[in-house]
Amino acid sequence: MTTEVEAPNNVLSARIADDLRRAILSGELAPGERIRQEELAEQFGASRIPVREALRILVTDGLVNMVANSGAWVSSLTQEECSEHYKIRERLEPLLLSYSLPNLTEEDLEEISSLVEQMKNLDDIETFMFLDRQFHWATYAKANTATLSDFIERLWNTTQPYRRVFTRMVRSGGIEITHLEHELLVEAIKRRDSEEAERILHGHIRRTRIELDRHPEVFEHQFDTGK
């Protein structure tokens, strides 16, 4: 049974986790940046208990790395690790889409089409990334899976900072390819052509991986994560 003391801590832990998650995914906190628990406790007027619980939540999400007797850092990847994460995504996200596609309703199709239109002609990268994430997860929303969605979401979280760099790179030329791939994906989904939709999605993710593989400098200026 939850006690009166525990309930406020649980609520506070969730609030701290939500705030940190937003800061990490938006790029406000960079890969490898130290997270100081005492500063968080002071910021939220909390004890160390809800702060530690919030960090444990974010470790599960793939957003934070905790080192025993050392501290907590925003998760970071080497170029090799990031490439591996993308290769896993290339293979598993089409599978997740195949589970979802037959269950998507007309309302779902309208939503994903609207998100594609909203992403066009955007100058703000953060808004683009937010809508892009909404778009892809809207296509996965009706997948009835026990573990696959959670696993893939963790991979999205760990690769988010590097996807941001990729998005900045393609803004200078080539963003039209991203829009075209989105449109082709939507059309395949509307036709309920799972094989074609999976093929397009695989290539869409693979293109990002290949581009990041060509830019080792993306991974050279990260903080010390205490590993």
PDB file of C-alpha atoms in Angstrom:
ATOM      1  CA  MET A   1       0.000   0.000   0.000  1.00  0.00           C
ATOM      2  CA  THR A   2       1.287   3.485  -0.853  1.00  0.00           C
ATOM      3  CA  THR A   3       1.802   5.672   2.176  1.00  0.00           C
ATOM      4  CA  GLU A   4       1.103   9.369   2.408  1.00  0.00           C
ATOM      5  CA  VAL A   5       4.857   9.991   2.448  1.00  0.00           C
ATOM      6  CA  GLU A   6       5.541   7.848  -0.622  1.00  0.00           C
ATOM      7  CA  ALA A   7       2.822   9.286  -2.860  1.00  0.00           C
ATOM      8  CA  PRO A   8       4.230  12.838  -3.050  1.00  0.00           C
ATOM      9  CA  ASN A   9       7.707  11.405  -3.750  1.00  0.00           C
ATOM     10  CA  ASN A  10       6.320   9.284  -6.592  1.00  0.00           C
ATOM     11  CA  VAL A  11       4.580  12.289  -8.124  1.00  0.00           C
ATOM     12  CA  LEU A  12       7.700  14.418  -7.696  1.00  0.00           C
ATOM     13  CA  SER A  13       9.914  11.727  -9.237  1.00  0.00           C
ATOM     14  CA  ALA A  14       7.670  11.639 -12.308  1.00  0.00           C
ATOM     15  CA  ARG A  15       7.761  15.436 -12.585  1.00  0.00           C
ATOM     16  CA  ILE A  16      11.548  15.549 -12.310  1.00  0.00           C
ATOM     17  CA  ALA A  17      11.851  12.732 -14.873  1.00  0.00           C
ATOM     18  CA  ASP A  18       9.498  14.539 -17.277  1.00  0.00           C
ATOM     19  CA  ASP A  19      11.492  17.784 -16.965  1.00  0.00           C
ATOM     20  CA  LEU A  20      14.821  16.033 -17.530  1.00  0.00           C
ATOM     21  CA  ARG A  21      13.411  13.993 -20.428  1.00  0.00           C
ATOM     22  CA  ARG A  22      12.266  17.184 -22.142  1.00  0.00           C
ATOM     23  CA  ALA A  23      15.649  18.842 -21.583  1.00  0.00           C
ATOM     24  CA  ILE A  24      17.568  15.862 -22.968  1.00  0.00           C
ATOM     25  CA  LEU A  25      15.365  15.227 -26.001  1.00  0.00           C
ATOM     26  CA  SER A  26      15.300  18.943 -26.887  1.00  0.00           C
ATOM     27  CA  GLY A  27      19.103  19.159 -26.758  1.00  0.00           C
ATOM     28  CA  GLU A  28      19.137  21.498 -23.769  1.00  0.00           C
ATOM     29  CA  LEU A  29      21.284  18.853 -22.056  1.00  0.00           C
ATOM     30  CA  ALA A  30      23.984  17.449 -24.334  1.00  0.00           C
ATOM     31  CA  PRO A  31      25.218  13.851 -24.620  1.00  0.00           C
ATOM     32  CA  GLY A  32      27.622  13.080 -21.784  1.00  0.00           C
ATOM     33  CA  GLU A  33      26.700  16.167 -19.761  1.00  0.00           C
ATOM     34  CA  ARG A  34      26.868  15.625 -15.997  1.00  0.00           C
ATOM     35  CA  ILE A  35      23.572  15.644 -14.113  1.00  0.00           C
ATOM     36  CA  ARG A  36      24.144  16.940 -10.591  1.00  0.00           C
ATOM     37  CA  GLN A  37      21.661  15.381  -8.213  1.00  0.00           C
ATOM     38  CA  GLU A  38      22.111  17.996  -5.505  1.00  0.00           C
ATOM     39  CA  GLU A  39      21.258  20.778  -7.952  1.00  0.00           C
ATOM     40  CA  LEU A  40      18.135  18.936  -9.086  1.00  0.00           C
ATOM     41  CA  ALA A  41      17.061  18.395  -5.486  1.00  0.00           C
ATOM     42  CA  GLU A  42      17.462  22.097  -4.797  1.00  0.00           C
ATOM     43  CA  GLN A  43      15.689  23.103  -8.021  1.00  0.00           C
ATOM     44  CA  PHE A  44      12.616  21.004  -7.190  1.00  0.00           C
ATOM     45  CA  GLY A  45      12.729  21.505  -3.435  1.00  0.00           C
ATOM     46  CA  ALA A  46      13.077  17.760  -3.036  1.00  0.00           C
ATOM     47  CA  SER A  47      15.166  15.247  -1.145  1.00  0.00           C
ATOM     48  CA  ARG A  48      17.619  13.020  -2.983  1.00  0.00           C
ATOM     49  CA  ILE A  49      15.135  10.108  -2.953  1.00  0.00           C
ATOM     50  CA  PRO A  50      12.758  11.350  -5.717  1.00  0.00           C
ATOM     51  CA  VAL A  51      15.759  12.621  -7.697  1.00  0.00           C
ATOM     52  CA  ARG A  52      17.387   9.185  -7.670  1.00  0.00           C
ATOM     53  CA  GLU A  53      14.083   7.555  -8.643  1.00  0.00           C
ATOM     54  CA  ALA A  54      13.671  10.024 -11.531  1.00  0.00           C
ATOM     55  CA  LEU A  55      17.158   9.161 -12.773  1.00  0.00           C
ATOM     56  CA  ARG A  56      16.372   5.444 -12.576  1.00  0.00           C
ATOM     57  CA  ILE A  57      13.302   6.057 -14.769  1.00  0.00           C
ATOM     58  CA  LEU A  58      15.482   7.811 -17.342  1.00  0.00           C
ATOM     59  CA  VAL A  59      18.082   5.023 -17.251  1.00  0.00           C
ATOM     60  CA  THR A  60      15.279   2.656 -18.293  1.00  0.00           C
ATOM     61  CA  ASP A  61      14.353   5.106 -21.076  1.00  0.00           C
ATOM     62  CA  GLY A  62      17.954   5.043 -22.347  1.00  0.00           C
ATOM     63  CA  LEU A  63      18.420   8.743 -21.645  1.00  0.00           C
ATOM     64  CA  VAL A  64      20.717   8.641 -18.614  1.00  0.00           C
ATOM     65  CA  ASN A  65      23.820   6.660 -17.715  1.00  0.00           C
ATOM     66  CA  MET A  66      24.509   6.114 -14.000  1.00  0.00           C
ATOM     67  CA  VAL A  67      27.897   5.004 -12.710  1.00  0.00           C
ATOM     68  CA  ALA A  68      28.156   3.513  -9.222  1.00  0.00           C
ATOM     69  CA  ASN A  69      29.894   5.802  -6.728  1.00  0.00           C
ATOM     70  CA  SER A  70      30.415   8.373  -9.459  1.00  0.00           C
ATOM     71  CA  GLY A  71      27.212  10.027 -10.668  1.00  0.00           C
ATOM     72  CA  ALA A  72      24.806  10.441 -13.557  1.00  0.00           C
ATOM     73  CA  TRP A  73      25.324  11.668 -17.091  1.00  0.00           C
ATOM     74  CA  VAL A  74      23.192  12.188 -20.166  1.00  0.00           C
ATOM     75  CA  SER A  75      23.632   9.062 -22.292  1.00  0.00           C
ATOM     76  CA  SER A  76      26.033   9.325 -25.194  1.00  0.00           C
ATOM     77  CA  LEU A  77      27.087   7.009 -28.006  1.00  0.00           C
ATOM     78  CA  THR A  78      30.289   6.452 -29.905  1.00  0.00           C
ATOM     79  CA  GLN A  79      30.025   6.491 -33.679  1.00  0.00           C
ATOM     80  CA  GLU A  80      30.165   2.683 -33.710  1.00  0.00           C
ATOM     81  CA  GLU A  81      27.416   2.409 -31.087  1.00  0.00           C
ATOM     82  CA  CYS A  82      25.197   4.880 -32.915  1.00  0.00           C
ATOM     83  CA  SER A  83      25.668   3.007 -36.187  1.00  0.00           C
ATOM     84  CA  GLU A  84      24.743  -0.241 -34.463  1.00  0.00           C
ATOM     85  CA  HIS A  85      21.616   1.305 -32.952  1.00  0.00           C
ATOM     86  CA  TYR A  86      20.554   2.518 -36.387  1.00  0.00           C
ATOM     87  CA  LYS A  87      21.170  -0.913 -37.936  1.00  0.00           C
ATOM     88  CA  ILE A  88      18.897  -2.427 -35.290  1.00  0.00           C
ATOM     89  CA  ARG A  89      16.276   0.223 -36.028  1.00  0.00           C
ATOM     90  CA  GLU A  90      16.510  -0.488 -39.766  1.00  0.00           C
ATOM     91  CA  ARG A  91      15.496  -4.061 -39.139  1.00  0.00           C
ATOM     92  CA  LEU A  92      13.042  -3.746 -36.270  1.00  0.00           C
ATOM     93  CA  GLU A  93      11.046  -0.604 -37.096  1.00  0.00           C
ATOM     94  CA  PRO A  94       9.678  -2.083 -40.334  1.00  0.00           C
ATOM     95  CA  LEU A  95       8.536  -5.051 -38.236  1.00  0.00           C
ATOM     96  CA  LEU A  96       6.815  -2.709 -35.776  1.00  0.00           C
ATOM     97  CA  LEU A  97       5.155  -0.909 -38.685  1.00  0.00           C
ATOM     98  CA  SER A  98       3.916  -4.235 -40.070  1.00  0.00           C
ATOM     99  CA  TYR A  99       2.166  -4.938 -36.763  1.00  0.00           C
ATOM    100  CA  SER A 100       0.544  -1.508 -36.745  1.00  0.00           C
ATOM    101  CA  LEU A 101      -0.401  -0.954 -40.378  1.00  0.00           C
ATOM    102  CA  PRO A 102      -3.443  -3.286 -40.625  1.00  0.00           C
ATOM    103  CA  ASN A 103      -4.972  -1.656 -37.535  1.00  0.00           C
ATOM    104  CA  LEU A 104      -4.615   1.986 -38.589  1.00  0.00           C
ATOM    105  CA  THR A 105      -7.963   3.725 -38.988  1.00  0.00           C
ATOM    106  CA  GLU A 106      -8.979   6.433 -41.444  1.00  0.00           C
ATOM    107  CA  GLU A 107      -8.543   8.939 -38.608  1.00  0.00           C
ATOM    108  CA  ASP A 108      -4.996   7.659 -38.084  1.00  0.00           C
ATOM    109  CA  LEU A 109      -4.256   8.067 -41.784  1.00  0.00           C
ATOM    110  CA  GLU A 110      -5.542  11.632 -41.697  1.00  0.00           C
ATOM    111  CA  GLU A 111      -3.277  12.379 -38.737  1.00  0.00           C
ATOM    112  CA  ILE A 112      -0.112  11.042 -40.345  1.00  0.00           C
ATOM    113  CA  SER A 113      -0.896  12.860 -43.603  1.00  0.00           C
ATOM    114  CA  SER A 114      -1.413  16.089 -41.670  1.00  0.00           C
ATOM    115  CA  LEU A 115       1.910  15.673 -39.861  1.00  0.00           C
ATOM    116  CA  VAL A 116       3.734  15.239 -43.172  1.00  0.00           C
ATOM    117  CA  GLU A 117       2.179  18.466 -44.474  1.00  0.00           C
ATOM    118  CA  GLN A 118       3.074  20.335 -41.282  1.00  0.00           C
ATOM    119  CA  MET A 119       6.739  19.352 -41.623  1.00  0.00           C
ATOM    120  CA  LYS A 120       7.075  20.964 -45.039  1.00  0.00           C
ATOM    121  CA  ASN A 121       8.685  24.418 -45.229  1.00  0.00           C
ATOM    122  CA  LEU A 122       9.589  24.450 -41.539  1.00  0.00           C
ATOM    123  CA  ASP A 123      12.599  26.571 -40.571  1.00  0.00           C
ATOM    124  CA  ASP A 124      12.690  25.514 -36.923  1.00  0.00           C
ATOM    125  CA  ILE A 125      14.614  22.268 -36.476  1.00  0.00           C
ATOM    126  CA  GLU A 126      13.203  21.474 -33.045  1.00  0.00           C
ATOM    127  CA  THR A 127       9.637  21.752 -34.326  1.00  0.00           C
ATOM    128  CA  PHE A 128      10.548  19.562 -37.297  1.00  0.00           C
ATOM    129  CA  MET A 129      12.064  16.925 -35.025  1.00  0.00           C
ATOM    130  CA  PHE A 130       9.057  16.984 -32.716  1.00  0.00           C
ATOM    131  CA  LEU A 131       6.641  16.524 -35.620  1.00  0.00           C
ATOM    132  CA  ASP A 132       8.868  13.905 -37.266  1.00  0.00           C
ATOM    133  CA  ARG A 133       8.843  11.841 -34.080  1.00  0.00           C
ATOM    134  CA  GLN A 134       5.071  12.268 -33.775  1.00  0.00           C
ATOM    135  CA  PHE A 135       4.676  11.156 -37.404  1.00  0.00           C
ATOM    136  CA  HIS A 136       6.667   7.940 -37.112  1.00  0.00           C
ATOM    137  CA  TRP A 137       5.125   6.961 -33.804  1.00  0.00           C
ATOM    138  CA  ALA A 138       1.655   7.671 -35.191  1.00  0.00           C
ATOM    139  CA  THR A 139       2.388   5.036 -37.835  1.00  0.00           C
ATOM    140  CA  TYR A 140       3.398   2.577 -35.081  1.00  0.00           C
ATOM    141  CA  ALA A 141       0.555   3.469 -32.708  1.00  0.00           C
ATOM    142  CA  LYS A 142      -1.675   0.467 -33.420  1.00  0.00           C
ATOM    143  CA  ALA A 143       1.005  -2.216 -33.024  1.00  0.00           C
ATOM    144  CA  ASN A 144      -0.033  -4.754 -30.404  1.00  0.00           C
ATOM    145  CA  THR A 145       3.377  -5.810 -29.112  1.00  0.00           C
ATOM    146  CA  ALA A 146       4.577  -6.651 -25.623  1.00  0.00           C
ATOM    147  CA  THR A 147       8.175  -5.399 -25.812  1.00  0.00           C
ATOM    148  CA  LEU A 148       9.048  -4.214 -29.324  1.00  0.00           C
ATOM    149  CA  SER A 149       7.642  -0.675 -29.015  1.00  0.00           C
ATOM    150  CA  ASP A 150       9.450   0.003 -25.738  1.00  0.00           C
ATOM    151  CA  PHE A 151      12.727  -1.332 -27.104  1.00  0.00           C
ATOM    152  CA  ILE A 152      12.532   0.795 -30.251  1.00  0.00           C
ATOM    153  CA  GLU A 153      11.562   3.896 -28.272  1.00  0.00           C
ATOM    154  CA  ARG A 154      14.723   3.441 -26.201  1.00  0.00           C
ATOM    155  CA  LEU A 155      16.755   3.352 -29.424  1.00  0.00           C
ATOM    156  CA  TRP A 156      15.020   6.537 -30.591  1.00  0.00           C
ATOM    157  CA  ASN A 157      15.975   8.193 -27.307  1.00  0.00           C
ATOM    158  CA  THR A 158      19.643   7.207 -27.483  1.00  0.00           C
ATOM    159  CA  THR A 159      20.030   8.320 -31.101  1.00  0.00           C
ATOM    160  CA  GLN A 160      18.033  11.568 -30.775  1.00  0.00           C
ATOM    161  CA  PRO A 161      21.018  13.951 -30.337  1.00  0.00           C
ATOM    162  CA  TYR A 162      22.712  12.537 -33.426  1.00  0.00           C
ATOM    163  CA  ARG A 163      19.486  12.660 -35.433  1.00  0.00           C
ATOM    164  CA  ARG A 164      19.360  16.364 -34.540  1.00  0.00           C
ATOM    165  CA  VAL A 165      22.818  16.860 -36.049  1.00  0.00           C
ATOM    166  CA  PHE A 166      21.761  14.918 -39.149  1.00  0.00           C
ATOM    167  CA  THR A 167      18.660  17.102 -39.478  1.00  0.00           C
ATOM    168  CA  ARG A 168      20.807  20.237 -39.353  1.00  0.00           C
ATOM    169  CA  MET A 169      23.065  18.799 -42.044  1.00  0.00           C
ATOM    170  CA  VAL A 170      20.247  17.953 -44.445  1.00  0.00           C
ATOM    171  CA  ARG A 171      18.559  21.322 -43.929  1.00  0.00           C
ATOM    172  CA  SER A 172      21.330  22.817 -46.048  1.00  0.00           C
ATOM    173  CA  GLY A 173      20.413  20.494 -48.903  1.00  0.00           C
ATOM    174  CA  GLY A 174      18.581  17.231 -49.233  1.00  0.00           C
ATOM    175  CA  ILE A 175      15.661  17.810 -46.872  1.00  0.00           C
ATOM    176  CA  GLU A 176      13.380  17.344 -49.861  1.00  0.00           C
ATOM    177  CA  ILE A 177      14.434  13.667 -49.884  1.00  0.00           C
ATOM    178  CA  THR A 178      13.157  13.298 -46.332  1.00  0.00           C
ATOM    179  CA  HIS A 179       9.821  14.851 -47.306  1.00  0.00           C
ATOM    180  CA  LEU A 180       9.574  12.611 -50.376  1.00  0.00           C
ATOM    181  CA  GLU A 181      10.265   9.496 -48.304  1.00  0.00           C
ATOM    182  CA  HIS A 182       7.581  10.546 -45.823  1.00  0.00           C
ATOM    183  CA  GLU A 183       5.073  11.031 -48.643  1.00  0.00           C
ATOM    184  CA  LEU A 184       5.926   7.673 -50.229  1.00  0.00           C
ATOM    185  CA  LEU A 185       5.582   5.994 -46.849  1.00  0.00           C
ATOM    186  CA  VAL A 186       2.156   7.522 -46.293  1.00  0.00           C
ATOM    187  CA  GLU A 187       0.978   6.449 -49.735  1.00  0.00           C
ATOM    188  CA  ALA A 188       2.116   2.866 -49.141  1.00  0.00           C
ATOM    189  CA  ILE A 189       0.375   2.826 -45.763  1.00  0.00           C
ATOM    190  CA  LYS A 190      -2.832   4.161 -47.314  1.00  0.00           C
ATOM    191  CA  ARG A 191      -2.711   1.341 -49.866  1.00  0.00           C
ATOM    192  CA  ARG A 192      -2.173  -1.106 -46.986  1.00  0.00           C
ATOM    193  CA  ASP A 193       0.939  -2.229 -48.859  1.00  0.00           C
ATOM    194  CA  SER A 194       2.980  -3.437 -45.889  1.00  0.00           C
ATOM    195  CA  GLU A 195       5.867  -4.787 -47.965  1.00  0.00           C
ATOM    196  CA  GLU A 196       6.402  -1.477 -49.762  1.00  0.00           C
ATOM    197  CA  ALA A 197       5.953   0.572 -46.576  1.00  0.00           C
ATOM    198  CA  GLU A 198       8.541  -1.562 -44.797  1.00  0.00           C
ATOM    199  CA  ARG A 199      10.978  -1.171 -47.694  1.00  0.00           C
ATOM    200  CA  ILE A 200      10.614   2.620 -47.716  1.00  0.00           C
ATOM    201  CA  LEU A 201      11.024   2.847 -43.946  1.00  0.00           C
ATOM    202  CA  HIS A 202      14.130   0.658 -43.997  1.00  0.00           C
ATOM    203  CA  GLY A 203      15.740   2.924 -46.597  1.00  0.00           C
ATOM    204  CA  HIS A 204      14.656   6.057 -44.720  1.00  0.00           C
ATOM    205  CA  ILE A 205      16.427   4.963 -41.528  1.00  0.00           C
ATOM    206  CA  ARG A 206      19.428   3.553 -43.418  1.00  0.00           C
ATOM    207  CA  ARG A 207      20.033   6.876 -45.168  1.00  0.00           C
ATOM    208  CA  THR A 208      20.416   8.636 -41.814  1.00  0.00           C
ATOM    209  CA  ARG A 209      22.863   5.983 -40.599  1.00  0.00           C
ATOM    210  CA  ILE A 210      25.004   6.228 -43.721  1.00  0.00           C
ATOM    211  CA  GLU A 211      25.144  10.017 -43.488  1.00  0.00           C
ATOM    212  CA  LEU A 212      26.155   9.893 -39.821  1.00  0.00           C
ATOM    213  CA  ASP A 213      28.802   7.265 -40.638  1.00  0.00           C
ATOM    214  CA  ARG A 214      30.365   9.829 -42.976  1.00  0.00           C
ATOM    215  CA  HIS A 215      30.696  12.435 -40.208  1.00  0.00           C
ATOM    216  CA  PRO A 216      32.852  11.207 -37.311  1.00  0.00           C
ATOM    217  CA  GLU A 217      33.174  14.807 -36.113  1.00  0.00           C
ATOM    218  CA  VAL A 218      29.594  14.561 -34.815  1.00  0.00           C
ATOM    219  CA  PHE A 219      30.877  12.270 -32.070  1.00  0.00           C
ATOM    220  CA  GLU A 220      34.166  13.993 -31.252  1.00  0.00           C
ATOM    221  CA  HIS A 221      32.924  16.779 -28.996  1.00  0.00           C
ATOM    222  CA  GLN A 222      31.031  15.007 -26.256  1.00  0.00           C
ATOM    223  CA  PHE A 223      31.444  15.346 -22.512  1.00  0.00           C
ATOM    224  CA  ASP A 224      33.233  12.788 -20.341  1.00  0.00           C
ATOM    225  CA  THR A 225      30.533  10.309 -19.286  1.00  0.00           C
ATOM    226  CA  GLY A 226      32.559   8.670 -16.569  1.00  0.00           C
ATOM    227  CA  LYS A 227      32.606   5.331 -18.408  1.00  0.00           C
TER     228      LYS A 227
END
